PDB file of C-alpha atoms in Angstrom:
ATOM      1  CA  MET A   7      32.751 -18.323  13.951  1.00  0.00           C
ATOM      2  CA  PRO A   8      33.327 -14.584  13.495  1.00  0.00           C
ATOM      3  CA  PRO A   9      31.687 -12.149  15.936  1.00  0.00           C
ATOM      4  CA  ARG A  10      28.233 -11.016  14.991  1.00  0.00           C
ATOM      5  CA  SER A  11      28.096  -7.477  13.517  1.00  0.00           C
ATOM      6  CA  THR A  12      26.911  -4.730  15.869  1.00  0.00           C
ATOM      7  CA  ARG A  13      26.098  -2.384  12.987  1.00  0.00           C
ATOM      8  CA  PRO A  14      22.447  -1.434  12.974  1.00  0.00           C
ATOM      9  CA  VAL A  15      21.986  -2.407   9.332  1.00  0.00           C
ATOM     10  CA  ASP A  16      23.830  -5.428   8.042  1.00  0.00           C
ATOM     11  CA  ASN A  17      24.710  -5.504   4.317  1.00  0.00           C
ATOM     12  CA  LEU A  18      22.449  -8.537   3.848  1.00  0.00           C
ATOM     13  CA  ASP A  19      19.436  -6.543   5.053  1.00  0.00           C
ATOM     14  CA  ASP A  20      20.345  -3.247   3.272  1.00  0.00           C
ATOM     15  CA  ASP A  21      18.176  -2.635   0.225  1.00  0.00           C
ATOM     16  CA  ASP A  22      20.741  -0.070  -0.932  1.00  0.00           C
ATOM     17  CA  TYR A  23      23.824  -2.302  -0.733  1.00  0.00           C
ATOM     18  CA  PRO A  24      25.256  -2.875  -4.249  1.00  0.00           C
ATOM     19  CA  ALA A  25      25.332  -6.634  -4.033  1.00  0.00           C
ATOM     20  CA  TYR A  26      24.587  -7.728  -7.572  1.00  0.00           C
ATOM     21  CA  THR A  27      26.739  -7.744 -10.653  1.00  0.00           C
ATOM     22  CA  MET A  28      25.318  -6.613 -13.986  1.00  0.00           C
ATOM     23  CA  GLY A  29      25.154 -10.174 -15.143  1.00  0.00           C
ATOM     24  CA  ARG A  30      23.393 -11.388 -12.091  1.00  0.00           C
ATOM     25  CA  ALA A  31      20.975  -8.391 -12.040  1.00  0.00           C
ATOM     26  CA  ALA A  32      20.076  -9.069 -15.709  1.00  0.00           C
ATOM     27  CA  GLU A  33      19.595 -12.778 -15.002  1.00  0.00           C
ATOM     28  CA  MET A  34      17.307 -12.008 -12.036  1.00  0.00           C
ATOM     29  CA  LEU A  35      15.181  -9.640 -14.086  1.00  0.00           C
ATOM     30  CA  GLY A  36      15.096 -11.834 -17.114  1.00  0.00           C
ATOM     31  CA  THR A  37      16.611  -9.097 -19.308  1.00  0.00           C
ATOM     32  CA  THR A  38      19.959  -8.209 -20.816  1.00  0.00           C
ATOM     33  CA  PRO A  39      22.881  -6.158 -19.631  1.00  0.00           C
ATOM     34  CA  ALA A  40      22.097  -3.747 -22.491  1.00  0.00           C
ATOM     35  CA  PHE A  41      18.655  -3.085 -20.928  1.00  0.00           C
ATOM     36  CA  LEU A  42      20.301  -2.182 -17.623  1.00  0.00           C
ATOM     37  CA  ARG A  43      22.756   0.055 -19.346  1.00  0.00           C
ATOM     38  CA  ALA A  44      19.898   1.766 -21.078  1.00  0.00           C
ATOM     39  CA  LEU A  45      18.185   2.453 -17.734  1.00  0.00           C
ATOM     40  CA  GLY A  46      21.443   4.043 -16.588  1.00  0.00           C
ATOM     41  CA  GLU A  47      21.660   6.131 -19.678  1.00  0.00           C
ATOM     42  CA  HIS A  48      18.103   7.439 -19.052  1.00  0.00           C
ATOM     43  CA  ARG A  49      19.173   8.085 -15.366  1.00  0.00           C
ATOM     44  CA  LEU A  50      16.582   5.793 -13.899  1.00  0.00           C
ATOM     45  CA  ILE A  51      19.175   3.942 -11.886  1.00  0.00           C
ATOM     46  CA  THR A  52      22.855   4.673 -11.314  1.00  0.00           C
ATOM     47  CA  PRO A  53      24.738   1.580 -10.206  1.00  0.00           C
ATOM     48  CA  LEU A  54      27.705   1.881  -8.021  1.00  0.00           C
ATOM     49  CA  ARG A  55      31.074   0.769  -9.327  1.00  0.00           C
ATOM     50  CA  SER A  56      33.336  -1.842  -7.799  1.00  0.00           C
ATOM     51  CA  GLU A  57      37.041  -1.021  -7.347  1.00  0.00           C
ATOM     52  CA  GLY A  58      37.488  -2.714 -10.733  1.00  0.00           C
ATOM     53  CA  GLY A  59      34.920  -0.431 -12.434  1.00  0.00           C
ATOM     54  CA  HIS A  60      32.157  -3.045 -12.688  1.00  0.00           C
ATOM     55  CA  ARG A  61      28.563  -2.014 -12.187  1.00  0.00           C
ATOM     56  CA  ARG A  62      26.893  -3.229  -8.978  1.00  0.00           C
ATOM     57  CA  TYR A  63      23.130  -3.059  -8.321  1.00  0.00           C
ATOM     58  CA  SER A  64      21.135  -2.953  -5.118  1.00  0.00           C
ATOM     59  CA  ARG A  65      17.805  -4.705  -4.410  1.00  0.00           C
ATOM     60  CA  TYR A  66      16.165  -1.282  -4.520  1.00  0.00           C
ATOM     61  CA  GLN A  67      17.557  -0.628  -7.951  1.00  0.00           C
ATOM     62  CA  LEU A  68      16.444  -4.053  -9.191  1.00  0.00           C
ATOM     63  CA  ARG A  69      12.862  -3.354  -8.055  1.00  0.00           C
ATOM     64  CA  ILE A  70      12.959  -0.049 -10.005  1.00  0.00           C
ATOM     65  CA  ALA A  71      14.390  -1.823 -12.961  1.00  0.00           C
ATOM     66  CA  ALA A  72      11.719  -4.523 -12.772  1.00  0.00           C
ATOM     67  CA  ARG A  73       8.957  -1.884 -12.925  1.00  0.00           C
ATOM     68  CA  ALA A  74      10.620  -0.319 -15.958  1.00  0.00           C
ATOM     69  CA  ARG A  75      10.783  -3.738 -17.540  1.00  0.00           C
ATOM     70  CA  GLU A  76       6.974  -4.329 -16.918  1.00  0.00           C
ATOM     71  CA  LEU A  77       6.220  -1.037 -18.796  1.00  0.00           C
ATOM     72  CA  VAL A  78       8.627  -1.916 -21.668  1.00  0.00           C
ATOM     73  CA  ASP A  79       7.015  -5.421 -21.912  1.00  0.00           C
ATOM     74  CA  GLN A  80       3.640  -3.631 -22.325  1.00  0.00           C
ATOM     75  CA  GLY A  81       5.042  -1.705 -25.267  1.00  0.00           C
ATOM     76  CA  THR A  82       6.240   1.508 -23.626  1.00  0.00           C
ATOM     77  CA  PRO A  83       9.565   2.934 -25.047  1.00  0.00           C
ATOM     78  CA  VAL A  84      12.415   2.622 -22.591  1.00  0.00           C
ATOM     79  CA  GLU A  85      12.845   6.409 -22.305  1.00  0.00           C
ATOM     80  CA  ALA A  86       9.127   6.879 -21.465  1.00  0.00           C
ATOM     81  CA  ALA A  87       9.170   3.870 -19.095  1.00  0.00           C
ATOM     82  CA  CYS A  88      12.072   5.477 -17.147  1.00  0.00           C
ATOM     83  CA  ARG A  89      10.197   8.786 -16.915  1.00  0.00           C
ATOM     84  CA  ILE A  90       7.013   7.006 -15.730  1.00  0.00           C
ATOM     85  CA  VAL A  91       8.882   5.113 -13.029  1.00  0.00           C
ATOM     86  CA  ILE A  92      10.695   8.315 -11.848  1.00  0.00           C
ATOM     87  CA  LEU A  93       7.351  10.155 -11.662  1.00  0.00           C
ATOM     88  CA  GLU A  94       5.731   7.215  -9.797  1.00  0.00           C
ATOM     89  CA  ASP A  95       8.584   7.340  -7.311  1.00  0.00           C
ATOM     90  CA  GLN A  96       8.308  11.070  -6.812  1.00  0.00           C
ATOM     91  CA  LEU A  97       4.553  10.790  -6.267  1.00  0.00           C
ATOM     92  CA  GLU A  98       5.012   8.072  -3.655  1.00  0.00           C
ATOM     93  CA  GLU A  99       7.615  10.143  -1.794  1.00  0.00           C
ATOM     94  CA  ALA A 100       5.309  13.238  -1.946  1.00  0.00           C
ATOM     95  CA  GLN A 101       2.412  11.212  -0.566  1.00  0.00           C
ATOM     96  CA  ARG A 102       4.659   9.860   2.249  1.00  0.00           C
ATOM     97  CA  ILE A 103       5.712  13.395   3.141  1.00  0.00           C
ATOM     98  CA  ASN A 104       2.146  14.620   3.006  1.00  0.00           C
ATOM     99  CA  GLU A 105       0.990  11.879   5.367  1.00  0.00           C
ATOM    100  CA  GLN A 106       3.805  12.758   7.854  1.00  0.00           C
ATOM    101  CA  LEU A 107       2.773  16.421   7.758  1.00  0.00           C
ATOM    102  CA  ARG A 108      -0.863  15.526   8.282  1.00  0.00           C
ATOM    103  CA  THR A 109       0.064  13.401  11.265  1.00  0.00           C
ATOM    104  CA  GLN A 110       2.313  16.131  12.726  1.00  0.00           C
ATOM    105  CA  GLY A 111      -0.362  18.716  12.201  1.00  0.00           C
ATOM    106  CA  ALA A 112      -3.013  16.572  13.829  1.00  0.00           C
ATOM    107  CA  GLN A 113      -0.739  15.969  16.842  1.00  0.00           C
ATOM    108  CA  ALA A 114       0.036  19.677  17.133  1.00  0.00           C
ATOM    109  CA  HIS A 115      -3.679  20.514  16.916  1.00  0.00           C
ATOM    110  CA  SER A 116      -4.578  18.034  19.595  1.00  0.00           C
ATOM    111  CA  LYS A 117      -1.884  19.535  21.944  1.00  0.00           C
ATOM    112  CA  THR A 118      -3.267  23.100  21.437  1.00  0.00           C
ATOM    113  CA  SER A 119      -6.832  21.988  21.839  1.00  0.00           C
ATOM    114  CA  ALA A 120      -6.209  20.177  25.094  1.00  0.00           C
TER     115      ALA A 120
END
């Protein structure tokens, strides 16, 4: 048995590790490789490339693609679905940063008040 990895994040646990081929990703999403290529063309996801030039997708990218597919299935054009998902992602990030800043501000305020 090989020694256990001492890396803090193992590839199996890494949401950003490009573990899935285009065919497998399309199968998991219940879509076609052409749909995944379209998401790439609209810059929603940018798959990494294997040494042989094949697209490889991460779990994070598959979640993003699944959200886009939900919107497309509801009748939203692919281009608009990509833009919506990008904006949703930006909003979530901004909210996370705002919460961090609020927490830091509250901690700084409690130190100066004490």
